[in-house]
Coordinates of C-alpha atoms in Angstrom, one line a residue:
X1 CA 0.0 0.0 0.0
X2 CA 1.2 3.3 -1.1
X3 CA 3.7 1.9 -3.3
X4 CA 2.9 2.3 -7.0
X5 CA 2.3 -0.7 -9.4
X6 CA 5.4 1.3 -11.7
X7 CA 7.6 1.0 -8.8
X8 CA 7.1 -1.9 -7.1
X9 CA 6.3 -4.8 -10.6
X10 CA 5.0 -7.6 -8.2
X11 CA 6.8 -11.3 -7.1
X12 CA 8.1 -13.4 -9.6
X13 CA 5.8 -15.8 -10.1
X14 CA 3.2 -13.5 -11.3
X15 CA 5.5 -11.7 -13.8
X16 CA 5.8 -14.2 -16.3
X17 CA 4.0 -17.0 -18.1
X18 CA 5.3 -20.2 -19.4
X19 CA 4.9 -20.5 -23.5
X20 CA 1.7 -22.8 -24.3
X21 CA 4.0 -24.8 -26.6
X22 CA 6.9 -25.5 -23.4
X23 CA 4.5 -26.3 -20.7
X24 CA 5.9 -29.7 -20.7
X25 CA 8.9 -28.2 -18.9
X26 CA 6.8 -26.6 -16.2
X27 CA 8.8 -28.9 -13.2
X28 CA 12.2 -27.9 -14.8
X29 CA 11.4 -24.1 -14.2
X30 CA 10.3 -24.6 -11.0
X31 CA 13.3 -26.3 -10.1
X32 CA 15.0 -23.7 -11.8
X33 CA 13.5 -21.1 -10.1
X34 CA 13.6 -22.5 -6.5
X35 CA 12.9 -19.8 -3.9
X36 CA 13.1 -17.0 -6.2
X37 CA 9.8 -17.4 -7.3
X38 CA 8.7 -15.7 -4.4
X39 CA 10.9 -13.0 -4.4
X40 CA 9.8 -9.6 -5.2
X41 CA 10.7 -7.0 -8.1
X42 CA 10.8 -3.5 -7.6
X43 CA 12.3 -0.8 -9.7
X44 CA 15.6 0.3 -7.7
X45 CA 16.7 0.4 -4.6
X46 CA 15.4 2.7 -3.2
X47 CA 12.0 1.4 -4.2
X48 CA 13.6 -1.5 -2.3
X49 CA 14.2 -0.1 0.9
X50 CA 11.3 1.9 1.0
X51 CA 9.3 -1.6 0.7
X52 CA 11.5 -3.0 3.5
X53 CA 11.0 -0.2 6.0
X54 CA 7.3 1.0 5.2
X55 CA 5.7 -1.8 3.2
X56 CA 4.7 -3.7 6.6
X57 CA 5.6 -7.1 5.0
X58 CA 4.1 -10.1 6.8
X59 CA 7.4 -12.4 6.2
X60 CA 10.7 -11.8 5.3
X61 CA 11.2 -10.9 1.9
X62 CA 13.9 -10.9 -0.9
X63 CA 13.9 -8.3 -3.1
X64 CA 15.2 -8.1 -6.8
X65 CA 16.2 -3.9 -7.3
X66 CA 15.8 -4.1 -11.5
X67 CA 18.6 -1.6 -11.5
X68 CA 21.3 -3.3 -9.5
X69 CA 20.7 -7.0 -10.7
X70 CA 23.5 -8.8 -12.1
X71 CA 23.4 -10.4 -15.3
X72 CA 25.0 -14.1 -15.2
X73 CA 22.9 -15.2 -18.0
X74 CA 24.6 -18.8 -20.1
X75 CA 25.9 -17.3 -23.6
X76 CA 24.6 -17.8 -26.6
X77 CA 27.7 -19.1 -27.9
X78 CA 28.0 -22.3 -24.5
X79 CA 24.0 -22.5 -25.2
X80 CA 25.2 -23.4 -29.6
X81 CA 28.0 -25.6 -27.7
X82 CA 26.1 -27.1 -25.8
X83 CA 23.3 -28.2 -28.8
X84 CA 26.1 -29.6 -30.8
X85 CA 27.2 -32.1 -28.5
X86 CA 23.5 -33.0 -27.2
X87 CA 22.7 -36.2 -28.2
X88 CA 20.6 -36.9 -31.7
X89 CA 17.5 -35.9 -31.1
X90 CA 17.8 -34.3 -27.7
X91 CA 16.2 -31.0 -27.2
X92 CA 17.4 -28.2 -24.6
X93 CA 16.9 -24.3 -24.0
X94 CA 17.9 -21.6 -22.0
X95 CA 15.4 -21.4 -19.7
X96 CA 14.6 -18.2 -20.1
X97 CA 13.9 -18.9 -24.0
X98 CA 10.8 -21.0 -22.7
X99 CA 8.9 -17.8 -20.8
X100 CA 7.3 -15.0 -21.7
X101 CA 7.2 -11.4 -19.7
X102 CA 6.9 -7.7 -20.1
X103 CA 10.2 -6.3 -21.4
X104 CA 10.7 -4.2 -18.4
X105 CA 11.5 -7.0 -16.1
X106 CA 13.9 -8.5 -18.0
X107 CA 17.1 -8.0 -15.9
X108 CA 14.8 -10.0 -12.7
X109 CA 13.7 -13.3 -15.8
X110 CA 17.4 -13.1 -16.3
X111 CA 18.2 -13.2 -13.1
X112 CA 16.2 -16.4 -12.3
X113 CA 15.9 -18.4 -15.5
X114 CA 19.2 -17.1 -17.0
X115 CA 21.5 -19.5 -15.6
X116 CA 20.0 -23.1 -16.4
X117 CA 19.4 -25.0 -19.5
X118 CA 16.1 -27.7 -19.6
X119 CA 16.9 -30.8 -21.2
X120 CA 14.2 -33.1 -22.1
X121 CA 16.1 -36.1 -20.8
X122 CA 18.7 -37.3 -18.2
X123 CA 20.8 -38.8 -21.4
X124 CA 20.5 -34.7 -22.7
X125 CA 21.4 -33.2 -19.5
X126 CA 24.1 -35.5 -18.4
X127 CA 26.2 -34.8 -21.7
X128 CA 26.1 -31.1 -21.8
X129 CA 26.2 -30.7 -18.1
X130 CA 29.8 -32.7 -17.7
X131 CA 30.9 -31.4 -21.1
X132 CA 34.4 -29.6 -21.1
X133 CA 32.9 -27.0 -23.7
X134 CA 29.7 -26.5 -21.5
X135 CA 29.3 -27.1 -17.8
X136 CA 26.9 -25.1 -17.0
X137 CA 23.7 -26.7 -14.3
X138 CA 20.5 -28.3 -16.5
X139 CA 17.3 -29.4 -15.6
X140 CA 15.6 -32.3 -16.9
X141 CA 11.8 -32.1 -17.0
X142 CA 11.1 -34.3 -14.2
X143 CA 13.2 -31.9 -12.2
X144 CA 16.5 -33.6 -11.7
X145 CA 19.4 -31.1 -11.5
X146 CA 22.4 -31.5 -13.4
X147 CA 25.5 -29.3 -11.7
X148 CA 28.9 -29.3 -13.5
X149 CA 30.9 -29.9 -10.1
X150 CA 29.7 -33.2 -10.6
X151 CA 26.6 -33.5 -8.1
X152 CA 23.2 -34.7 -9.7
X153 CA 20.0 -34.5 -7.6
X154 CA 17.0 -35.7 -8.6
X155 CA 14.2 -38.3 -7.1
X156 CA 10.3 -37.5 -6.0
X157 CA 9.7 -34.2 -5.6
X158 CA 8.4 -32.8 -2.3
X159 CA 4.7 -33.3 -1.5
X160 CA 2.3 -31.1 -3.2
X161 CA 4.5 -30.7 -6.8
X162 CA 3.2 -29.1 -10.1
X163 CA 3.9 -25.6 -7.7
X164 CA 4.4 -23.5 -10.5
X165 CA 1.8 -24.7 -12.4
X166 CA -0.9 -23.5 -9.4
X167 CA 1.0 -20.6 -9.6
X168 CA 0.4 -20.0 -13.2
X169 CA -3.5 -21.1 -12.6
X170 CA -3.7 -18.5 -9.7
X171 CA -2.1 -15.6 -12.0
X172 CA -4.4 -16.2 -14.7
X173 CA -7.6 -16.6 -12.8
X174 CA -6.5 -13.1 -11.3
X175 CA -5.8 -11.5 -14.3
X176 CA -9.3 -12.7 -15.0
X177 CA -10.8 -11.6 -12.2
X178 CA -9.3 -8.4 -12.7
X179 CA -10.5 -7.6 -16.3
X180 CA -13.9 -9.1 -15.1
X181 CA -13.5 -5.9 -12.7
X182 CA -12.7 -3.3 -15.0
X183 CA -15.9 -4.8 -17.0
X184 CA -18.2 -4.3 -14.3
X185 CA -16.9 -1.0 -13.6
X186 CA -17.4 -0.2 -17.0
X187 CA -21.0 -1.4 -17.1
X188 CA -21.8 0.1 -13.4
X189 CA -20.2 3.8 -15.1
X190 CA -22.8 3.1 -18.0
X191 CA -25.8 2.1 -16.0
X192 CA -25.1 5.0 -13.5
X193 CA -24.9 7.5 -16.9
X194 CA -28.5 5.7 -18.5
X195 CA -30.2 6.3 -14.7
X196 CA -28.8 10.3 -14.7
X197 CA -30.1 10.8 -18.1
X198 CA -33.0 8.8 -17.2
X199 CA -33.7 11.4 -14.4
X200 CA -33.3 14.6 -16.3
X201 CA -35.3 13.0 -18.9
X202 CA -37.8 12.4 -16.0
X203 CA -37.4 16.1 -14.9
X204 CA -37.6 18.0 -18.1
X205 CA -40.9 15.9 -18.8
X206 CA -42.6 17.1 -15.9
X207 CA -41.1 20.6 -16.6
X208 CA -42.8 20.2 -20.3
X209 CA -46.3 19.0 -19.0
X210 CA -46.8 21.7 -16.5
X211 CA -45.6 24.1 -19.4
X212 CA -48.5 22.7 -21.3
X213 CA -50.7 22.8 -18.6
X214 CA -49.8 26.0 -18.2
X215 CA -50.4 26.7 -22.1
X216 CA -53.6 25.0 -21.9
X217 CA -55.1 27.0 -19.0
X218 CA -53.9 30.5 -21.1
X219 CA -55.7 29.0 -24.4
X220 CA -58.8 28.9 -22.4
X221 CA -58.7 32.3 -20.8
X222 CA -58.6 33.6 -24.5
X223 CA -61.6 31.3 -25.7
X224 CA -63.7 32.8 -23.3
X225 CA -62.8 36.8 -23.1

């Protein structure tokens, strides 16, 4: 409260959608992501601080100052290496390459999806991962985690998966909800304008039939003098 909506762009997972034709990867961003989903993009700073000290947060909070971000997004040229030595048929991205979000936050997708590729399978992941011309962390699309120091970590995942795909759900149904909003408002505005011009209708009426009234009583003073 207080804070505008130019300043202060929202948390993560609201900020960005994943591409209808990708949603197959939906566990591999999440993964990807981890906490930063929840953490929260503000314009600068001082936007940050201001948030920190006055925004009366109900938890603690990491925010993600659009200004100050670094940028430790995988090159184009490792993400080319790394396709030439996938095995036939394999398929990877950038995991960034697999959302979509408003140009203005950027720096914050960059932050969070710039850093991992998706493979679609352990065989993709393990070769580009380990690679001397790669070695860079992947995520397969069941969510196991490919790091180049050599670690994979993988197995169920943690009770109450497909996060980020409620997360998507609850972003869209609010986007709904809002525009459902705006349409009512609309209406309501247009409703309340038919009912103001329905009442000086209303007035002018009465105005005009005691006018005639009026006319008809002088007509009949003149028909009888």
């Amino acid at each position: 409260r207080g804070f505008g909506r130019s300043k202060v762009k929202g948390v993560v997972s609201k900020l960005f959608h994943i591409k209808p034709e990708f949603t197959a990867y939906h566990r591999a961003l999440e993964v990807a992501a981890g906490g930063r989903l929840f953490f929260v993009v503000v314009d600068n700073e001082e936007t940050g601080k201001a948030l920190l000290d006055r925004g009366q947060l109900r938890r603690r909070v990491t925010i993600i100052p659009l200004n100050k971000i670094a940028d430790h997004t995988i090159s184009a040229h490792t993400v080319t290496q790394a396709r030439n030595v996938m095995p036939p048929g394999g398929e990877l991205y950038l995991a960034m390459e697999i959302v979509g979000f408003q140009r203005e936050v950027e720096s914050a997708m960059k932050y969070v999806f710039g850093n991992h590729l998706v493979c679609d399978t352990p065989e993709t992941a393990k070769q580009v991962t380990f690679h001397p011309n790669v070695r860079v962390r992947s995520v397969t699309k069941d969510g196991d985690v490919y790091d180049p120091m050599g670690t994979i970590t993988g197995g169920s995942m943690p009770k109450g998966g497909n996060l980020l795909m409620r997360l998507q759900e609850l972003a869209d149904m609010e986007k709904r909800v809002y525009q459902q909003h705006k349409e009512y408002e609309h209406a309501a505005a247009q409703v309340q304008h038919m009912h103001t011009a329905y009442t000086e209708y209303m007035i002018v009426d009465r105005e005009l039939k005691c006018k005639e009234h009026e006319l008809s009583l002088i007509e009949e003073r003149i028909s009888r003098s």
